[in-house]
Structures are given as C-alpha cells and as structure tokens.
PDB file of C-alpha atoms in Angstrom:
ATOM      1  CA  UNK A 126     119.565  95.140  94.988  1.00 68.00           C
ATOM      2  CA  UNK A 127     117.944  92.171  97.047  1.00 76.00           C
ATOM      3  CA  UNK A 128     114.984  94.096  97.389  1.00 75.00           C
ATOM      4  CA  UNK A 129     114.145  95.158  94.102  1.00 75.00           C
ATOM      5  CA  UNK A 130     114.844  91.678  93.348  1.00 78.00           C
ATOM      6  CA  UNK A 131     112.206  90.463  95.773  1.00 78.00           C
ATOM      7  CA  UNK A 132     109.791  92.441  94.467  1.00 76.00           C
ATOM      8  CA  UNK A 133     110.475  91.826  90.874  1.00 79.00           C
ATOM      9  CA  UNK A 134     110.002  88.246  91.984  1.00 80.00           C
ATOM     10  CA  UNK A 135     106.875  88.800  94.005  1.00 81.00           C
ATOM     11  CA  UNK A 136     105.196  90.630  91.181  1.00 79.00           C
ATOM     12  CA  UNK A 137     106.039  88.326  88.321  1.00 80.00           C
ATOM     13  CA  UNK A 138     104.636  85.370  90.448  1.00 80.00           C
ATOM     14  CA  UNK A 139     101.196  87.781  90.994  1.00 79.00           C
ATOM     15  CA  UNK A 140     101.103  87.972  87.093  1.00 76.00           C
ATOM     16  CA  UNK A 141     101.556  84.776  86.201  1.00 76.00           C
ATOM     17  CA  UNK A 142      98.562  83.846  88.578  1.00 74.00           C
ATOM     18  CA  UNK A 143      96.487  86.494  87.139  1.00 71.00           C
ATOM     19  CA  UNK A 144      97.465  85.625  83.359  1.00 67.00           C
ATOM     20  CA  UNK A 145      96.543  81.694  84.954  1.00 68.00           C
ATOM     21  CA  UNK A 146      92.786  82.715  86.542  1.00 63.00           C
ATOM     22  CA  UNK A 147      91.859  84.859  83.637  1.00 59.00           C
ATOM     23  CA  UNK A 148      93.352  83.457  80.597  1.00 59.00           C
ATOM     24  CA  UNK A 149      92.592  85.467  77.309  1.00 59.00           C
ATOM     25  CA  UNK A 150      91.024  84.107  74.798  1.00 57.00           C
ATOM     26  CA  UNK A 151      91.679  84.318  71.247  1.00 59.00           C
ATOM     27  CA  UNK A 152      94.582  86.974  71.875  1.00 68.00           C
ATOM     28  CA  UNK A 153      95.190  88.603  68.325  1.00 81.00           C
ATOM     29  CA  UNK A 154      98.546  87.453  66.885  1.00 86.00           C
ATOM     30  CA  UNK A 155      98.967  91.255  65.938  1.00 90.00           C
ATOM     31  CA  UNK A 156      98.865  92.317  69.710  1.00 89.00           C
ATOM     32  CA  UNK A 157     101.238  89.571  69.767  1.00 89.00           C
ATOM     33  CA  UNK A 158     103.938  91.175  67.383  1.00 93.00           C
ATOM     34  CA  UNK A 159     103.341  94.546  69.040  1.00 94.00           C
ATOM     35  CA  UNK A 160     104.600  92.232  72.753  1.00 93.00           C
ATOM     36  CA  UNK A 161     107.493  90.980  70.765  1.00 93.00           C
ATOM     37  CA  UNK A 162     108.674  93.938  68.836  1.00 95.00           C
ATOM     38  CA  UNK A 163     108.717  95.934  72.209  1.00 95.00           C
ATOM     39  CA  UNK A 164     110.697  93.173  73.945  1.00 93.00           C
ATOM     40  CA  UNK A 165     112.997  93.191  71.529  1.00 95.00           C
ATOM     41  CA  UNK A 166     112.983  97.280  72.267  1.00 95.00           C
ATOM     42  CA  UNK A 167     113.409  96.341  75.582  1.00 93.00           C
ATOM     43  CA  UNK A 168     116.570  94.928  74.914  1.00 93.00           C
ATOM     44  CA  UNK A 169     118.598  98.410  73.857  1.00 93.00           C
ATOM     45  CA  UNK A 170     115.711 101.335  75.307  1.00 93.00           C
ATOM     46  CA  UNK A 171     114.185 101.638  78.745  1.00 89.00           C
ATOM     47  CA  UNK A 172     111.531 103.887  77.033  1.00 90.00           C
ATOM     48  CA  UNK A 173     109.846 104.493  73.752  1.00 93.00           C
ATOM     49  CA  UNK A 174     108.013 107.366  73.149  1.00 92.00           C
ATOM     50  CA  UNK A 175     104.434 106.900  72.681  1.00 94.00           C
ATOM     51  CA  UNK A 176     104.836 108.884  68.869  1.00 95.00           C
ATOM     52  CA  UNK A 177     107.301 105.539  68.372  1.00 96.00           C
ATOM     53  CA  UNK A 178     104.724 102.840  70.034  1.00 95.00           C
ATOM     54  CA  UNK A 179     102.062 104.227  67.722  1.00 96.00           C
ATOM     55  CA  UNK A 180     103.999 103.853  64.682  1.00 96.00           C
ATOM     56  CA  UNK A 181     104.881  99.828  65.503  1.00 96.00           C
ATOM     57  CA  UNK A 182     100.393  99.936  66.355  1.00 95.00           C
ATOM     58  CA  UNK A 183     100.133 100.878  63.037  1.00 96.00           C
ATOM     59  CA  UNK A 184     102.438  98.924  61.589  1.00 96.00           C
ATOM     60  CA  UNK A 185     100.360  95.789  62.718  1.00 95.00           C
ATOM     61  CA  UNK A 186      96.949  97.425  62.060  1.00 93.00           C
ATOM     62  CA  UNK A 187      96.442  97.706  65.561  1.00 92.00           C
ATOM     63  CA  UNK A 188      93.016 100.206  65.735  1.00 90.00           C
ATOM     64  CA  UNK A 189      93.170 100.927  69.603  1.00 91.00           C
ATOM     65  CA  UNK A 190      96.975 101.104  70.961  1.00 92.00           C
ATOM     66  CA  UNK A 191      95.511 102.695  74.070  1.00 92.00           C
ATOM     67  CA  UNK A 192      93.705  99.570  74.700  1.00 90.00           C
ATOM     68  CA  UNK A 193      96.714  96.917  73.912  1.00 92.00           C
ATOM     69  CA  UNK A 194      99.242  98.891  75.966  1.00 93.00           C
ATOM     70  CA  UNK A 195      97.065  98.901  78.891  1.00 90.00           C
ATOM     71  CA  UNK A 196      97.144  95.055  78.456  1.00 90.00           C
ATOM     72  CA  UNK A 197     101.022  95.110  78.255  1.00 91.00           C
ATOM     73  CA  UNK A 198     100.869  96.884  81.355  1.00 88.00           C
ATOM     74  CA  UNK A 199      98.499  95.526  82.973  1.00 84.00           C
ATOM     75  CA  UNK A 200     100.480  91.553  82.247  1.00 83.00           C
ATOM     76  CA  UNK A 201     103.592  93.450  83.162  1.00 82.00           C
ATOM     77  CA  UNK A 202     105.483  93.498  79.966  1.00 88.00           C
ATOM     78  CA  UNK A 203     105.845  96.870  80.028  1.00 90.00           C
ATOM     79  CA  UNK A 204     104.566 100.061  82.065  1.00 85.00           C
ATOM     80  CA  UNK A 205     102.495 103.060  80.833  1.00 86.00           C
ATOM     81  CA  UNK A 206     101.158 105.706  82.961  1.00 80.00           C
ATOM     82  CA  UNK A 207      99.529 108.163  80.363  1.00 78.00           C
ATOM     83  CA  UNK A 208      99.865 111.191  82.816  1.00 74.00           C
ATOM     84  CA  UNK A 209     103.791 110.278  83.630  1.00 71.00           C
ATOM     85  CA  UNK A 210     106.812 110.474  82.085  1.00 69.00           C
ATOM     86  CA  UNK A 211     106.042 112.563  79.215  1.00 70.00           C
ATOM     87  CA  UNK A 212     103.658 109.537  77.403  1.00 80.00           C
ATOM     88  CA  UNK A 213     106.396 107.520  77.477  1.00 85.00           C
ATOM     89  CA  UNK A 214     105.859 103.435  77.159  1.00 91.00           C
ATOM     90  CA  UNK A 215     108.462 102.032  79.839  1.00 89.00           C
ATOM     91  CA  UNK A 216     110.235  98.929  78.871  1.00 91.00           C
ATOM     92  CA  UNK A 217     112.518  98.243  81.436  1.00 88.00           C
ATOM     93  CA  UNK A 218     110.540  99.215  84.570  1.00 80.00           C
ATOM     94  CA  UNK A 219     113.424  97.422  87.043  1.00 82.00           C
ATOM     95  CA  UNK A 220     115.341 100.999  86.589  1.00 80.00           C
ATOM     96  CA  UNK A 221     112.469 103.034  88.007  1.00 79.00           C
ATOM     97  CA  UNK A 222     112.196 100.401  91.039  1.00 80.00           C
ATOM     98  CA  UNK A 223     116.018 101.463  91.791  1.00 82.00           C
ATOM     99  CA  UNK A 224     115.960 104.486  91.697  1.00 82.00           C
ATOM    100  CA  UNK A 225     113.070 104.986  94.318  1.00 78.00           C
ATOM    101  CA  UNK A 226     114.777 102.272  96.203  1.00 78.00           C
ATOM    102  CA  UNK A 227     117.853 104.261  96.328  1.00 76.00           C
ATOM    103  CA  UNK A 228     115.868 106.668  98.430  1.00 69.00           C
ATOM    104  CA  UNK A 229     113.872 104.284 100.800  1.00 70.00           C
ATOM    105  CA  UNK A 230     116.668 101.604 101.414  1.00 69.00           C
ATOM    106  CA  UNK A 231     117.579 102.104 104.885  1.00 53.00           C
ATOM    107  CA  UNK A 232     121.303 101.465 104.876  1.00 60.00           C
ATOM    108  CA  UNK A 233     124.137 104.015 104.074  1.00 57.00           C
ATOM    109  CA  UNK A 234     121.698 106.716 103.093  1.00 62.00           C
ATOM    110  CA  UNK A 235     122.582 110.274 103.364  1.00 63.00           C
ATOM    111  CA  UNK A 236     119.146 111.318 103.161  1.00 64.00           C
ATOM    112  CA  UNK A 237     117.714 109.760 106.201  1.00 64.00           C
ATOM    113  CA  UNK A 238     119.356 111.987 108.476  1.00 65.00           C
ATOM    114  CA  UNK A 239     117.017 114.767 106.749  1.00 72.00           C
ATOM    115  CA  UNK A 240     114.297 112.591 108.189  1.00 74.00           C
ATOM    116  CA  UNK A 241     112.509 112.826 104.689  1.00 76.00           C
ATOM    117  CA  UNK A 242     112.417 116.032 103.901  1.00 81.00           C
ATOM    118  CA  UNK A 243     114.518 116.814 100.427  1.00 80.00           C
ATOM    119  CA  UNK A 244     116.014 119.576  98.487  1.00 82.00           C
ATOM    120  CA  UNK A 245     116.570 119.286  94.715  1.00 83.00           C
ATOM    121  CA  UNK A 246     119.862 118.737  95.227  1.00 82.00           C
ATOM    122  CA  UNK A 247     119.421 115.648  97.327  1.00 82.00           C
ATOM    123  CA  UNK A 248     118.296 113.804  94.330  1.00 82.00           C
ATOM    124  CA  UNK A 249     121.568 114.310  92.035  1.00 82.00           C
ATOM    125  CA  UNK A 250     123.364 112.912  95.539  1.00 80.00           C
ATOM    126  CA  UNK A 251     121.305 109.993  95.609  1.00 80.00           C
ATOM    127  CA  UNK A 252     121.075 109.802  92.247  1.00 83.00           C
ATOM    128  CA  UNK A 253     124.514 111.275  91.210  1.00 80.00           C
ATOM    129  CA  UNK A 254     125.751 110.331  87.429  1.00 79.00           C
ATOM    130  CA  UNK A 255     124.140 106.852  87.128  1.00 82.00           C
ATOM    131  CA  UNK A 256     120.658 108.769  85.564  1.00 85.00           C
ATOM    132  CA  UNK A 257     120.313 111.506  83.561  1.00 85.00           C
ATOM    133  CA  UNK A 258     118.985 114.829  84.411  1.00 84.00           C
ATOM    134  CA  UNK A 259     115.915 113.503  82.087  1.00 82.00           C
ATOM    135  CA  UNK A 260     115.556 110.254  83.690  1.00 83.00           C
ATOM    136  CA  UNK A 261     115.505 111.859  87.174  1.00 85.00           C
ATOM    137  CA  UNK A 262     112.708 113.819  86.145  1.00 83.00           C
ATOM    138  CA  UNK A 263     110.787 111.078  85.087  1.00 82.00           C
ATOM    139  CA  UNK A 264     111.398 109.386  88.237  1.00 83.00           C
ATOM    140  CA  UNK A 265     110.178 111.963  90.163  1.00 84.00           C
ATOM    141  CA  UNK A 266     107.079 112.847  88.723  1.00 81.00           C
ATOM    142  CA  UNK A 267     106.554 108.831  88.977  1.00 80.00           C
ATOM    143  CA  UNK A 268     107.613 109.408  93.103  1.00 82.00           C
ATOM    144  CA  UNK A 269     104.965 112.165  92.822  1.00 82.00           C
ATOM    145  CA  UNK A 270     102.377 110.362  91.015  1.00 78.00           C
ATOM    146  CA  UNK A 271     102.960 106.884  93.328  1.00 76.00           C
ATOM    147  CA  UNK A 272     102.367 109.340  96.135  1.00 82.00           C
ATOM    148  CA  UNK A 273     106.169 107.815  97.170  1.00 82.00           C
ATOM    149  CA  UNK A 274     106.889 111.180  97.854  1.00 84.00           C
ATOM    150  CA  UNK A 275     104.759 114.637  97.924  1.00 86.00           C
ATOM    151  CA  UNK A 276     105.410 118.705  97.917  1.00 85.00           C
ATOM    152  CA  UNK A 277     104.605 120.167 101.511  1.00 80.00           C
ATOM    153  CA  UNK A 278     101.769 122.378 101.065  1.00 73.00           C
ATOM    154  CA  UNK A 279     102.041 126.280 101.520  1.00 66.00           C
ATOM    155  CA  UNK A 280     100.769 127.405 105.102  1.00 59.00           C
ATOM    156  CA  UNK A 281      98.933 130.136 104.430  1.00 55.00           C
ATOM    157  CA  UNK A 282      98.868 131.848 108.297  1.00 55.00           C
ATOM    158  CA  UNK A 283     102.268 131.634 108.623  1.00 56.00           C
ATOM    159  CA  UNK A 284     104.340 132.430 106.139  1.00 61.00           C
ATOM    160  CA  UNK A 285     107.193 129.646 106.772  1.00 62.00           C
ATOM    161  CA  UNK A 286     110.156 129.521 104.802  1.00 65.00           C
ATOM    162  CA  UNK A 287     111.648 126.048 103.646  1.00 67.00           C
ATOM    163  CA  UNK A 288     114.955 124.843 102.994  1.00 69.00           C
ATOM    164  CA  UNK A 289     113.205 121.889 101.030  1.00 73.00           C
ATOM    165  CA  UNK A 290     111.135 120.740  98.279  1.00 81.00           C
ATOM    166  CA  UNK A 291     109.742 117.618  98.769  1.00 83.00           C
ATOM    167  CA  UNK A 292     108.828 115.114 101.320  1.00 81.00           C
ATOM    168  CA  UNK A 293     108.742 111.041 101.516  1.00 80.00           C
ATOM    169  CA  UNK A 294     106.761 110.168 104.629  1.00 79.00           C
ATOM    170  CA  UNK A 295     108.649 106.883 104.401  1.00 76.00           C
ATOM    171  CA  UNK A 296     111.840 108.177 105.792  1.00 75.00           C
ATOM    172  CA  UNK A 297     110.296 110.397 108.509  1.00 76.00           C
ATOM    173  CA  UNK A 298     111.721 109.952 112.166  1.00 72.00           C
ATOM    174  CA  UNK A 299     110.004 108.538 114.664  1.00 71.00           C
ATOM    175  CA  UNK A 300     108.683 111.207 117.365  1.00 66.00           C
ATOM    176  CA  UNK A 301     107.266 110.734 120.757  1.00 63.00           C
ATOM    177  CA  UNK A 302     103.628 111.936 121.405  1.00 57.00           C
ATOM    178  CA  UNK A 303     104.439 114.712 122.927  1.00 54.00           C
ATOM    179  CA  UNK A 304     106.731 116.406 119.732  1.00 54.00           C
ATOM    180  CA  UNK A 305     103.886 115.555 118.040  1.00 53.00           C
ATOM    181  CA  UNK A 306     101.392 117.833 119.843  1.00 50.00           C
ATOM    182  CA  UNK A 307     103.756 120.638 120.083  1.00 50.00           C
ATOM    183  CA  UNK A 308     104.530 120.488 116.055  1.00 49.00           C
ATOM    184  CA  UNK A 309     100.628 120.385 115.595  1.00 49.00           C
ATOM    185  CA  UNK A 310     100.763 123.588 117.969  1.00 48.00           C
ATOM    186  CA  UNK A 311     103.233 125.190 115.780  1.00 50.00           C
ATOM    187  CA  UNK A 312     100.951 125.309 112.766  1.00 50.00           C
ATOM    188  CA  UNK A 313      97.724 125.630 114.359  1.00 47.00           C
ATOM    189  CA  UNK A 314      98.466 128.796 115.966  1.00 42.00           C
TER     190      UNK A 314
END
C-alpha cells in the first residue's frame, strides 16, 4: 500500500543517514558474507530460524551472532526481536508492516466499526487466507510487543464479561467529555 511504501521509504532514508554519520570501520568481510547470504535468503524466506542463522554464523567463524544480527537489524537488513516471533531472524520485514497496516488503515475496514476492540476472529477477517495461522501469530505477538495493540486487563471489582480479546487504541472512537466521565464512573464504582 502507499503507506507502507512511505514508510519503507522514510526509514531507508533514516538508515542511510545513520550508516552516513557513523560509518563502521573496518567491517569484517565475514559479517559481510553473513549480510549477503541472508539477502540472498531474503529472496525465497521471510524468516529463518535462529537454529538456521547460527549455522550460516558458524559457517563464517562468526564468534558472537547475537552481536552481528543486532547490526543487521539495527542497518535494517533484516529484523530480530529475540523475545518475538519464536527467535526468528525476519528477512522480509515489509510483510509484518502490512499486516498491522491492514488493521490501522482507515478505509474499508470492518474493524473500525468495533472502535478497536477485537475478537480472535477479527484477525482471520482482516487477515483472511493471505497469512498463515503461523504467520498471524507472529504478527500478533509483534502487535503485542510494539504495544500496536494490548489485552484489556481483568477488573477485579466487577467481574465484567467481554466479547473481545484485544484492543488497538489506534482505532478507538472519538467520545465527548462527558462519555468519558461516565465510562470512568462505570469502573470506578
């Protein structure tokens, strides 16, 4: 989409001025086969599994992977997130960027009439057949993790039964002041 596109754009320009006011030095040429062995991954895969980026590491005698794929990252070849997607390297990271953007893109969305409030379901309508069940997981948890999107937490005083799972403040509706105060009432009480 135009957006995604805009921010691809966006970024890469922020990268290349980073990679232009803090050159590196003396960059090992194996770090440099690691970069071109995963674009070439890149190519076919979206992901690698870390198991698989460890191998290629060792392959080029590589004694701290951790530290060279928080380089990648952090230059934008690729995206790693130790805590997300099962410790999976992300090579294309443009398919994560459309997913989410498939929630928060204002026109002909389904969801927004939920004013941001979602059901599991909601995501395999957004979502539908174009990602896996596995890849919708992964976005999620990255939704989660981004703090895109959160779980409401339990009320404990009032035991208040909801018809949905997550929340993405994002797509809230608008209220007027005074909804506001009685909502606040609702859950103070």
């Amino acid at each position: 989409t135009r957006k995604v596109k805009s921010l691809k754009k966006m970024l890469e320009g922020e990268i290349e001025q980073l990679v232009e006011d803090f050159p590196i030095k003396d960059f090992p040429a194996n770090w440099y086969a690691v970069q071109q062995s995963l674009e070439q991954l890149k190519l076919v895969h979206k992901t690698i599994a870390w198991e698989d980026y460890q191998v290629i590491c060792d392959q080029e005698n590589i004694s701290d992977a951790t530290a060279l794929v928080k380089y990648l990252d952090q230059s934008g070849v690729v995206s790693y997130y130790p805590d997300l997607f099962e410790q999976q390297v992300i090579l294309q990271t443009d398919w994560i960027l459309e997913a989410m953007y498939a929630f928060l893109q204002l026109e002909n969305n389904p969801i927004l009439r939920q004013g941001g409030k979602l059901r599991e379901e909601d995501f395999q309508m957004v979502w539908g057949k174009r990602y896996t069940t596995e890849e919708q997981a992964l976005f999620k948890s990255y939704m989660l993790k981004s703090e895109v999107m959160a779980r409401p937490r339990d009320n404990y005083k009032a035991k208040i039964q909801r018809d949905y799972q997550y929340l993405i403040p994002a797509l809230f509706k608008p209220c007027k002041a005074h909804e506001k105060i009685n909502w606040q009432m609702n859950f103070i009480t």
